mmCIF file of N, CA and C in Angstrom:
data_model
loop_
_atom_site.group_PDB
_atom_site.id
_atom_site.type_symbol
_atom_site.label_atom_id
_atom_site.label_comp_id
_atom_site.label_asym_id
_atom_site.label_seq_id
_atom_site.Cartn_x
_atom_site.Cartn_y
_atom_site.Cartn_z
ATOM 1 N N SER D 1 -7.157 20.215 0.425
ATOM 2 C CA SER D 1 -6.106 18.741 -0.293
ATOM 3 C C SER D 1 -5.067 18.518 0.386
ATOM 4 N N SER D 2 -4.552 17.067 1.150
ATOM 5 C CA SER D 2 -3.412 17.491 1.604
ATOM 6 C C SER D 2 -2.599 17.050 1.087
ATOM 7 N N GLY D 3 -2.258 17.138 -0.533
ATOM 8 C CA GLY D 3 -0.926 16.866 -1.141
ATOM 9 C C GLY D 3 -0.320 15.586 -1.300
ATOM 10 N N TYR D 4 -1.104 15.115 -0.549
ATOM 11 C CA TYR D 4 -0.321 13.088 -0.812
ATOM 12 C C TYR D 4 -1.446 12.934 -2.403
ATOM 13 N N GLN D 5 -0.468 12.186 -3.454
ATOM 14 C CA GLN D 5 -1.280 11.709 -4.232
ATOM 15 C C GLN D 5 -0.283 10.483 -4.554
ATOM 16 N N ARG D 6 -0.883 9.977 -5.992
ATOM 17 C CA ARG D 6 -1.115 8.481 -6.082
ATOM 18 C C ARG D 6 -1.986 8.101 -7.620
ATOM 19 N N ARG D 7 -1.194 7.756 -8.185
ATOM 20 C CA ARG D 7 -1.894 7.074 -9.737
ATOM 21 C C ARG D 7 -2.170 6.192 -9.207
ATOM 22 N N VAL D 8 -3.677 6.456 -10.033
ATOM 23 C CA VAL D 8 -4.562 5.057 -9.831
ATOM 24 C C VAL D 8 -4.905 4.881 -11.394
ATOM 25 N N ARG D 9 -5.516 4.083 -11.072
ATOM 26 C CA ARG D 9 -6.191 3.310 -12.424
ATOM 27 C C ARG D 9 -7.765 3.061 -12.438
ATOM 28 N N LEU D 10 -8.728 3.908 -12.994
ATOM 29 C CA LEU D 10 -9.781 3.997 -12.902
ATOM 30 C C LEU D 10 -11.002 3.722 -14.397
ATOM 31 N N GLY D 11 -11.141 2.457 -14.134
ATOM 32 C CA GLY D 11 -11.491 1.308 -15.596
ATOM 33 C C GLY D 11 -10.294 1.533 -16.194
ATOM 34 N N THR D 12 -10.742 2.556 -17.653
ATOM 35 C CA THR D 12 -9.359 2.272 -18.246
ATOM 36 C C THR D 12 -8.133 3.925 -18.720
ATOM 37 N N GLU D 13 -8.773 4.523 -17.222
ATOM 38 C CA GLU D 13 -8.147 5.964 -17.854
ATOM 39 C C GLU D 13 -7.398 5.673 -16.450
ATOM 40 N N GLU D 14 -6.159 6.464 -16.306
ATOM 41 C CA GLU D 14 -4.858 6.653 -15.262
ATOM 42 C C GLU D 14 -5.471 8.497 -15.092
ATOM 43 N N CYS D 15 -5.078 8.462 -13.513
ATOM 44 C CA CYS D 15 -6.145 9.768 -13.018
ATOM 45 C C CYS D 15 -4.965 9.714 -11.743
ATOM 46 N N ARG D 16 -4.624 11.382 -11.342
ATOM 47 C CA ARG D 16 -4.006 11.619 -10.072
ATOM 48 C C ARG D 16 -4.994 11.468 -8.825
ATOM 49 N N GLU D 17 -5.108 11.028 -7.845
ATOM 50 C CA GLU D 17 -5.869 10.967 -6.943
ATOM 51 C C GLU D 17 -5.407 11.391 -5.399
ATOM 52 N N VAL D 18 -6.015 12.597 -5.071
ATOM 53 C CA VAL D 18 -5.611 12.898 -3.283
ATOM 54 C C VAL D 18 -6.205 12.153 -2.360
ATOM 55 N N ASP D 19 -5.656 11.564 -1.524
ATOM 56 C CA ASP D 19 -5.992 10.588 -0.427
ATOM 57 C C ASP D 19 -7.333 10.579 -0.146
ATOM 58 N N ARG D 20 -7.895 11.032 0.948
ATOM 59 C CA ARG D 20 -9.717 11.244 1.803
ATOM 60 C C ARG D 20 -10.461 11.669 0.845
ATOM 61 N N SER D 21 -9.974 12.587 -0.363
ATOM 62 C CA SER D 21 -11.028 12.553 -1.406
ATOM 63 C C SER D 21 -11.686 12.320 -2.361
ATOM 64 N N THR D 22 -10.181 11.324 -2.805
ATOM 65 C CA THR D 22 -10.521 10.497 -3.649
ATOM 66 C C THR D 22 -11.716 9.173 -3.249
ATOM 67 N N ILE D 23 -11.230 8.873 -1.835
ATOM 68 C CA ILE D 23 -12.006 7.906 -1.178
ATOM 69 C C ILE D 23 -13.362 8.370 -1.073
ATOM 70 N N ARG D 24 -13.649 9.262 -0.660
ATOM 71 C CA ARG D 24 -14.840 10.049 -0.458
ATOM 72 C C ARG D 24 -15.320 10.438 -1.666
ATOM 73 N N LEU D 25 -14.574 10.253 -2.575
ATOM 74 C CA LEU D 25 -15.441 10.600 -4.412
ATOM 75 C C LEU D 25 -15.674 9.114 -4.749
ATOM 76 N N CYS D 26 -15.100 8.117 -4.413
ATOM 77 C CA CYS D 26 -15.574 6.912 -4.687
ATOM 78 C C CYS D 26 -16.819 6.477 -4.209
ATOM 79 N N ALA D 27 -16.812 6.213 -2.599
ATOM 80 C CA ALA D 27 -17.368 5.754 -1.644
ATOM 81 C C ALA D 27 -18.598 6.739 -2.299
ATOM 82 N N GLN D 28 -18.847 8.449 -1.927
ATOM 83 C CA GLN D 28 -19.906 9.125 -2.878
ATOM 84 C C GLN D 28 -20.778 8.253 -4.608
ATOM 85 N N TYR D 29 -19.928 7.976 -5.385
ATOM 86 C CA TYR D 29 -20.735 7.616 -6.936
ATOM 87 C C TYR D 29 -20.390 5.970 -6.366
ATOM 88 N N ASP D 30 -20.429 5.594 -4.820
ATOM 89 C CA ASP D 30 -21.189 3.872 -5.330
ATOM 90 C C ASP D 30 -19.673 3.502 -5.701
ATOM 91 N N SER D 31 -18.913 3.797 -5.558
ATOM 92 C CA SER D 31 -17.334 2.728 -5.981
ATOM 93 C C SER D 31 -16.537 2.217 -4.836
ATOM 94 N N LEU D 32 -17.155 1.496 -3.974
ATOM 95 C CA LEU D 32 -16.989 1.403 -2.978
ATOM 96 C C LEU D 32 -16.026 0.412 -2.621
ATOM 97 N N GLN D 33 -15.634 -0.688 -3.501
ATOM 98 C CA GLN D 33 -14.465 -1.514 -3.820
ATOM 99 C C GLN D 33 -13.481 -0.786 -3.872
ATOM 100 N N LEU D 34 -13.337 0.240 -4.821
ATOM 101 C CA LEU D 34 -12.195 0.718 -5.193
ATOM 102 C C LEU D 34 -12.244 2.071 -3.875
ATOM 103 N N ALA D 35 -12.892 2.476 -3.492
ATOM 104 C CA ALA D 35 -12.282 2.838 -2.124
ATOM 105 C C ALA D 35 -11.587 2.140 -1.015
ATOM 106 N N VAL D 36 -11.589 1.212 -0.437
ATOM 107 C CA VAL D 36 -11.704 -0.055 0.427
ATOM 108 C C VAL D 36 -10.038 0.414 -0.328
ATOM 109 N N LYS D 37 -10.207 -0.331 -1.286
ATOM 110 C CA LYS D 37 -8.835 -0.470 -2.038
ATOM 111 C C LYS D 37 -7.878 0.342 -1.830
ATOM 112 N N LEU D 38 -8.392 1.842 -1.825
ATOM 113 C CA LEU D 38 -7.857 3.296 -2.042
ATOM 114 C C LEU D 38 -7.681 3.322 0.106
ATOM 115 N N ALA D 39 -8.420 3.086 0.433
ATOM 116 C CA ALA D 39 -8.157 3.298 2.053
ATOM 117 C C ALA D 39 -7.041 2.687 3.132
ATOM 118 N N ILE D 40 -7.062 0.520 2.315
ATOM 119 C CA ILE D 40 -6.311 -0.374 2.426
ATOM 120 C C ILE D 40 -5.167 0.438 1.966
ATOM 121 N N GLY D 41 -4.851 0.219 0.890
ATOM 122 C CA GLY D 41 -2.973 0.805 0.701
ATOM 123 C C GLY D 41 -2.889 2.228 1.351
ATOM 124 N N TYR D 42 -3.563 2.973 1.371
ATOM 125 C CA TYR D 42 -3.016 4.047 2.362
ATOM 126 C C TYR D 42 -2.287 3.330 3.648
ATOM 127 N N LEU D 43 -3.712 3.200 4.091
ATOM 128 C CA LEU D 43 -2.642 2.564 5.627
ATOM 129 C C LEU D 43 -1.722 2.007 5.619
ATOM 130 N N GLY D 44 -1.505 1.033 4.589
ATOM 131 C CA GLY D 44 -0.228 0.190 4.249
ATOM 132 C C GLY D 44 1.660 0.909 3.964
ATOM 133 N N ALA D 45 0.632 1.961 3.719
ATOM 134 C CA ALA D 45 1.608 3.439 3.102
ATOM 135 C C ALA D 45 1.833 3.963 4.064
ATOM 136 N N VAL D 46 1.025 4.018 5.272
ATOM 137 C CA VAL D 46 1.189 4.798 6.694
ATOM 138 C C VAL D 46 2.311 3.618 7.061
ATOM 139 N N ALA D 47 1.869 2.521 7.193
ATOM 140 C CA ALA D 47 2.750 1.456 8.085
ATOM 141 C C ALA D 47 4.002 0.813 7.231
ATOM 142 N N GLY D 48 4.776 1.944 5.882
ATOM 143 C CA GLY D 48 5.978 1.700 5.617
ATOM 144 C C GLY D 48 5.559 1.110 4.198
ATOM 145 N N ARG D 49 4.769 0.214 3.775
ATOM 146 C CA ARG D 49 4.574 -0.281 2.526
ATOM 147 C C ARG D 49 4.462 0.572 1.003
ATOM 148 N N GLU D 50 5.370 0.732 0.364
ATOM 149 C CA GLU D 50 5.170 1.669 -0.488
ATOM 150 C C GLU D 50 4.449 2.866 -0.515
ATOM 151 N N THR D 51 4.947 3.611 0.127
ATOM 152 C CA THR D 51 4.954 4.998 1.285
ATOM 153 C C THR D 51 4.928 6.075 -0.511
ATOM 154 N N LYS D 52 6.016 6.026 -1.274
ATOM 155 C CA LYS D 52 6.389 6.784 -2.217
ATOM 156 C C LYS D 52 4.657 6.394 -2.943
ATOM 157 N N ASP D 53 4.075 5.307 -3.151
ATOM 158 C CA ASP D 53 3.483 5.472 -3.777
ATOM 159 C C ASP D 53 1.939 5.918 -3.249
ATOM 160 N N TYR D 54 1.943 6.200 -2.226
ATOM 161 C CA TYR D 54 0.742 7.214 -2.012
ATOM 162 C C TYR D 54 1.505 8.495 -1.320
ATOM 163 N N GLY D 55 2.956 8.936 -1.804
ATOM 164 C CA GLY D 55 2.877 10.387 -1.811
ATOM 165 C C GLY D 55 3.402 10.490 -0.310
ATOM 166 N N LEU D 56 3.895 9.329 0.390
ATOM 167 C CA LEU D 56 3.850 9.859 1.719
ATOM 168 C C LEU D 56 5.441 10.015 1.844
ATOM 169 N N HIS D 57 6.298 10.702 2.654
ATOM 170 C CA HIS D 57 7.608 11.378 2.766
ATOM 171 C C HIS D 57 7.923 10.036 3.666
ATOM 172 N N ASN D 58 6.795 9.088 4.744
ATOM 173 C CA ASN D 58 7.850 9.023 5.417
ATOM 174 C C ASN D 58 6.289 8.040 6.666
ATOM 175 N N SER D 59 6.515 7.273 6.761
ATOM 176 C CA SER D 59 5.504 6.336 7.757
ATOM 177 C C SER D 59 5.177 6.662 8.776
ATOM 178 N N LEU D 60 4.683 5.703 10.044
ATOM 179 C CA LEU D 60 4.571 5.646 11.114
ATOM 180 C C LEU D 60 5.772 5.127 12.148
ATOM 181 N N GLN D 61 6.049 6.235 12.826
ATOM 182 C CA GLN D 61 7.186 6.019 13.288
ATOM 183 C C GLN D 61 7.290 6.805 14.355
ATOM 184 N N SER D 62 7.939 6.291 15.512
ATOM 185 C CA SER D 62 8.104 7.054 16.868
ATOM 186 C C SER D 62 8.761 8.540 16.626
ATOM 187 N N ASN D 63 10.133 8.329 15.638
ATOM 188 C CA ASN D 63 10.695 9.461 15.779
ATOM 189 C C ASN D 63 10.516 10.304 14.256
ATOM 190 N N LEU D 64 9.631 10.154 13.987
ATOM 191 C CA LEU D 64 9.574 11.041 12.646
ATOM 192 C C LEU D 64 8.197 11.629 12.991
ATOM 193 N N PRO D 65 7.915 12.645 11.794
ATOM 194 C CA PRO D 65 6.516 13.845 12.176
ATOM 195 C C PRO D 65 5.199 12.607 11.892
ATOM 196 N N SER D 66 3.984 13.248 12.693
ATOM 197 C CA SER D 66 2.928 12.472 12.601
ATOM 198 C C SER D 66 2.316 12.521 10.477
ATOM 199 N N VAL D 67 1.564 11.620 10.722
ATOM 200 C CA VAL D 67 1.598 11.125 9.197
ATOM 201 C C VAL D 67 -0.197 11.166 9.159
ATOM 202 N N TYR D 68 -0.554 12.005 8.389
ATOM 203 C CA TYR D 68 -2.607 12.227 8.464
ATOM 204 C C TYR D 68 -3.165 10.900 7.820
ATOM 205 N N VAL D 69 -3.767 10.466 8.606
ATOM 206 C CA VAL D 69 -4.553 8.984 8.333
ATOM 207 C C VAL D 69 -6.318 9.933 8.422
ATOM 208 N N PRO D 70 -6.778 9.671 7.511
ATOM 209 C CA PRO D 70 -7.842 10.588 6.973
ATOM 210 C C PRO D 70 -8.947 9.195 7.357
ATOM 211 N N TYR D 71 -9.293 9.055 8.855
ATOM 212 C CA TYR D 71 -10.497 8.362 8.964
ATOM 213 C C TYR D 71 -12.051 8.951 9.275
ATOM 214 N N THR D 72 -11.812 9.950 8.833
ATOM 215 C CA THR D 72 -13.489 10.401 8.321
ATOM 216 C C THR D 72 -13.510 9.850 6.913
ATOM 217 N N ALA D 73 -12.878 9.866 6.112
ATOM 218 C CA ALA D 73 -12.938 9.423 4.543
ATOM 219 C C ALA D 73 -13.464 7.727 4.985
ATOM 220 N N PHE D 74 -12.844 6.920 6.076
ATOM 221 C CA PHE D 74 -12.886 5.587 6.208
ATOM 222 C C PHE D 74 -14.225 4.978 6.253
ATOM 223 N N ASP D 75 -14.697 5.818 7.434
ATOM 224 C CA ASP D 75 -16.308 5.815 8.471
ATOM 225 C C ASP D 75 -17.392 6.440 7.406
ATOM 226 N N GLN D 76 -17.136 7.037 6.552
ATOM 227 C CA GLN D 76 -18.415 7.069 5.015
ATOM 228 C C GLN D 76 -18.200 5.678 4.390
ATOM 229 N N VAL D 77 -17.112 5.036 4.092
ATOM 230 C CA VAL D 77 -16.771 4.345 3.656
ATOM 231 C C VAL D 77 -17.329 3.506 4.040
ATOM 232 N N LEU D 78 -17.337 2.975 5.518
ATOM 233 C CA LEU D 78 -18.130 1.659 6.216
ATOM 234 C C LEU D 78 -19.290 1.919 6.300
ATOM 235 N N LEU D 79 -19.674 2.862 6.916
ATOM 236 C CA LEU D 79 -21.203 3.384 6.891
ATOM 237 C C LEU D 79 -22.399 3.125 5.204
ATOM 238 N N GLN D 80 -21.561 3.077 4.033
ATOM 239 C CA GLN D 80 -22.276 2.854 3.011
ATOM 240 C C GLN D 80 -22.334 1.719 3.072
ATOM 241 N N LEU D 81 -20.977 0.929 3.234
ATOM 242 C CA LEU D 81 -20.669 -0.696 3.020
ATOM 243 C C LEU D 81 -22.159 -1.333 4.246
ATOM 244 N N LYS D 82 -21.949 -1.224 5.389
ATOM 245 C CA LYS D 82 -22.831 -1.520 6.400
ATOM 246 C C LYS D 82 -24.659 -1.316 5.883
ATOM 247 N N GLN D 83 -24.879 0.012 5.022
ATOM 248 C CA GLN D 83 -26.236 -0.517 4.722
ATOM 249 C C GLN D 83 -26.224 -0.872 3.763
ATOM 250 N N LYS D 84 -25.410 -2.035 3.323
ATOM 251 C CA LYS D 84 -25.676 -2.704 1.639
ATOM 252 C C LYS D 84 -25.937 -4.173 2.752
ATOM 253 N N SER D 85 -26.711 -5.168 1.429
ATOM 254 C CA SER D 85 -26.886 -6.223 2.328
ATOM 255 C C SER D 85 -25.999 -7.498 1.599
ATOM 256 N N ASP D 86 -25.270 -7.245 1.098
ATOM 257 C CA ASP D 86 -24.782 -7.943 -0.161
ATOM 258 C C ASP D 86 -23.340 -8.572 0.523
ATOM 259 N N LYS D 87 -23.307 -9.911 0.208
ATOM 260 C CA LYS D 87 -21.900 -10.646 0.924
ATOM 261 C C LYS D 87 -20.826 -9.926 0.047
ATOM 262 N N THR D 88 -20.845 -9.462 -0.657
ATOM 263 C CA THR D 88 -19.129 -8.434 -1.519
ATOM 264 C C THR D 88 -19.748 -7.322 -0.361
ATOM 265 N N SER D 89 -20.069 -6.395 0.116
ATOM 266 C CA SER D 89 -19.980 -5.300 0.830
ATOM 267 C C SER D 89 -19.814 -6.105 2.072
ATOM 268 N N ALA D 90 -20.179 -6.727 2.488
ATOM 269 C CA ALA D 90 -19.903 -7.438 4.074
ATOM 270 C C ALA D 90 -18.076 -7.957 3.757
ATOM 271 N N GLU D 91 -18.078 -8.063 3.237
ATOM 272 C CA GLU D 91 -16.346 -8.967 2.977
ATOM 273 C C GLU D 91 -15.354 -7.602 2.856
ATOM 274 N N LEU D 92 -15.881 -6.406 2.133
ATOM 275 C CA LEU D 92 -15.591 -5.047 2.273
ATOM 276 C C LEU D 92 -15.568 -4.322 3.192
ATOM 277 N N TYR D 93 -16.386 -4.593 4.174
ATOM 278 C CA TYR D 93 -16.224 -4.180 5.077
ATOM 279 C C TYR D 93 -15.482 -4.643 6.257
ATOM 280 N N LYS D 94 -15.700 -6.176 6.199
ATOM 281 C CA LYS D 94 -14.715 -6.680 7.006
ATOM 282 C C LYS D 94 -13.213 -6.467 6.992
ATOM 283 N N ASP D 95 -13.029 -6.371 5.560
ATOM 284 C CA ASP D 95 -11.308 -6.016 4.967
ATOM 285 C C ASP D 95 -11.244 -4.861 5.884
ATOM 286 N N LEU D 96 -12.007 -4.099 5.324
ATOM 287 C CA LEU D 96 -11.295 -2.065 6.229
ATOM 288 C C LEU D 96 -11.421 -2.790 7.145
ATOM 289 N N VAL D 97 -12.291 -2.875 8.202
ATOM 290 C CA VAL D 97 -12.149 -2.921 9.684
ATOM 291 C C VAL D 97 -11.259 -3.731 10.158
ATOM 292 N N ASP D 98 -10.888 -4.602 9.840
ATOM 293 C CA ASP D 98 -9.270 -5.819 9.813
ATOM 294 C C ASP D 98 -8.138 -4.717 9.960
ATOM 295 N N GLU D 99 -8.207 -3.995 8.422
ATOM 296 C CA GLU D 99 -7.073 -3.102 8.356
ATOM 297 C C GLU D 99 -6.814 -2.040 9.157
ATOM 298 N N ILE D 100 -8.350 -1.133 9.595
ATOM 299 C CA ILE D 100 -7.825 -0.652 10.607
ATOM 300 C C ILE D 100 -7.924 -0.597 11.956
ATOM 301 N N ASN D 101 -8.180 -1.968 12.154
ATOM 302 C CA ASN D 101 -7.175 -2.287 13.623
ATOM 303 C C ASN D 101 -6.083 -2.472 13.743
ATOM 304 N N GLU D 102 -5.861 -3.596 12.831
ATOM 305 C CA GLU D 102 -4.239 -3.426 12.509
ATOM 306 C C GLU D 102 -3.539 -2.547 12.562
ATOM 307 N N HIS D 103 -4.002 -1.438 11.721
ATOM 308 C CA HIS D 103 -3.137 -0.158 11.883
ATOM 309 C C HIS D 103 -3.302 0.522 13.409
ATOM 310 N N LEU D 104 -4.673 0.483 14.656
ATOM 311 C CA LEU D 104 -4.818 1.243 15.011
ATOM 312 C C LEU D 104 -3.976 0.595 15.873
ATOM 313 N N GLU D 105 -3.500 -1.072 16.252
ATOM 314 C CA GLU D 105 -2.453 -1.842 16.964
ATOM 315 C C GLU D 105 -1.501 -1.289 17.045
ATOM 316 N N LEU D 106 -0.822 -1.520 15.269
ATOM 317 C CA LEU D 106 0.594 -0.242 15.076
ATOM 318 C C LEU D 106 0.553 0.677 15.877
ATOM 319 N N LEU D 107 -0.416 1.830 15.577
ATOM 320 C CA LEU D 107 -0.474 3.322 16.524
ATOM 321 C C LEU D 107 0.014 3.066 17.618
ATOM 322 N N GLU D 108 -0.474 1.764 18.734
ATOM 323 C CA GLU D 108 -0.912 1.447 19.909
ATOM 324 C C GLU D 108 0.799 1.536 20.513
ATOM 325 N N GLY D 109 1.492 0.554 19.513
ATOM 326 C CA GLY D 109 2.773 -0.018 19.736
ATOM 327 C C GLY D 109 3.813 1.142 19.417
ATOM 328 N N VAL D 110 4.002 2.274 18.552
ATOM 329 C CA VAL D 110 4.485 3.548 18.094
ATOM 330 C C VAL D 110 3.847 4.219 19.534
ATOM 331 N N SER D 111 3.103 4.673 19.913
ATOM 332 C CA SER D 111 2.626 5.711 20.253
ATOM 333 C C SER D 111 3.027 4.940 22.265
ATOM 334 N N ALA D 112 3.874 3.795 22.158
ATOM 335 C CA ALA D 112 3.776 3.261 23.701
ATOM 336 C C ALA D 112 4.444 4.420 24.216
ATOM 337 N N GLY D 113 3.351 4.327 25.981
ATOM 338 C CA GLY D 113 3.939 5.659 26.739
ATOM 339 C C GLY D 113 3.118 6.966 26.552
ATOM 340 N N ASN D 114 2.728 6.935 25.213
ATOM 341 C CA ASN D 114 1.701 8.008 24.950
ATOM 342 C C ASN D 114 0.124 8.091 26.078
ATOM 343 N N GLU D 115 0.372 9.127 26.878
ATOM 344 C CA GLU D 115 -0.539 9.110 27.926
ATOM 345 C C GLU D 115 -2.112 9.094 27.544
ATOM 346 N N TYR D 116 -2.174 9.635 26.215
ATOM 347 C CA TYR D 116 -3.279 10.656 25.320
ATOM 348 C C TYR D 116 -4.094 9.642 25.259
ATOM 349 N N LEU D 117 -3.280 8.792 24.470
ATOM 350 C CA LEU D 117 -3.924 7.057 24.043
ATOM 351 C C LEU D 117 -4.777 6.288 24.498
ATOM 352 N N ASN D 118 -5.828 6.442 24.227
ATOM 353 C CA ASN D 118 -6.777 5.530 24.826
ATOM 354 C C ASN D 118 -7.220 4.002 23.836
ATOM 355 N N ARG D 119 -6.850 3.539 25.118
ATOM 356 C CA ARG D 119 -7.113 1.908 23.549
ATOM 357 C C ARG D 119 -8.163 1.421 23.417
ATOM 358 N N GLU D 120 -9.768 1.748 24.178
ATOM 359 C CA GLU D 120 -10.949 1.715 24.786
ATOM 360 C C GLU D 120 -11.396 1.918 23.229
ATOM 361 N N ARG D 121 -10.833 3.244 23.206
ATOM 362 C CA ARG D 121 -12.023 4.154 21.584
ATOM 363 C C ARG D 121 -10.792 3.773 20.525
ATOM 364 N N LEU D 122 -9.988 3.106 20.291
ATOM 365 C CA LEU D 122 -9.083 2.857 19.100
ATOM 366 C C LEU D 122 -9.477 1.932 18.398
ATOM 367 N N LEU D 123 -10.717 0.701 18.960
ATOM 368 C CA LEU D 123 -10.793 -0.385 17.974
ATOM 369 C C LEU D 123 -12.454 -0.266 17.466
ATOM 370 N N TYR D 124 -12.335 -0.352 15.923
ATOM 371 C CA TYR D 124 -13.329 0.048 15.235
ATOM 372 C C TYR D 124 -14.209 -2.113 15.730
ATOM 373 N N SER D 125 -15.645 -1.319 15.263
ATOM 374 C CA SER D 125 -16.361 -2.125 15.060
ATOM 375 C C SER D 125 -16.714 -3.430 14.295
ATOM 376 N N GLN D 126 -16.809 -4.820 14.663
ATOM 377 C CA GLN D 126 -16.542 -5.377 13.106
ATOM 378 C C GLN D 126 -18.716 -5.573 13.279
ATOM 379 N N THR D 127 -19.625 -4.549 13.823
ATOM 380 C CA THR D 127 -21.019 -4.736 13.623
ATOM 381 C C THR D 127 -21.210 -3.419 13.591
#
């Protein structure tokens, strides 16, 4: 467990969640809409929006410690969405890819001058 927690409402129940674990659980149990909402919210928190809601102590800034981003959990959600053929899944896929790419652009700006950052490897495909 990464220690990052947020309260989230699942149906009528409120529960505590841990970022990547909950995103993976949502994907595993076909709650892809919630998984996308959590993933987009988490990326927003990393960017500095509502960081406390996601239990982050800091956001993505060059003068602060690194912030963990659960890309593999996002990949699992994207893979499941891509396997579906309905319009809602396609829209969710696009929304998440757009948000990830926006995050990667932010990362590139914050990491300007970092010789280990390869822009070509950072982009997620829309297809």
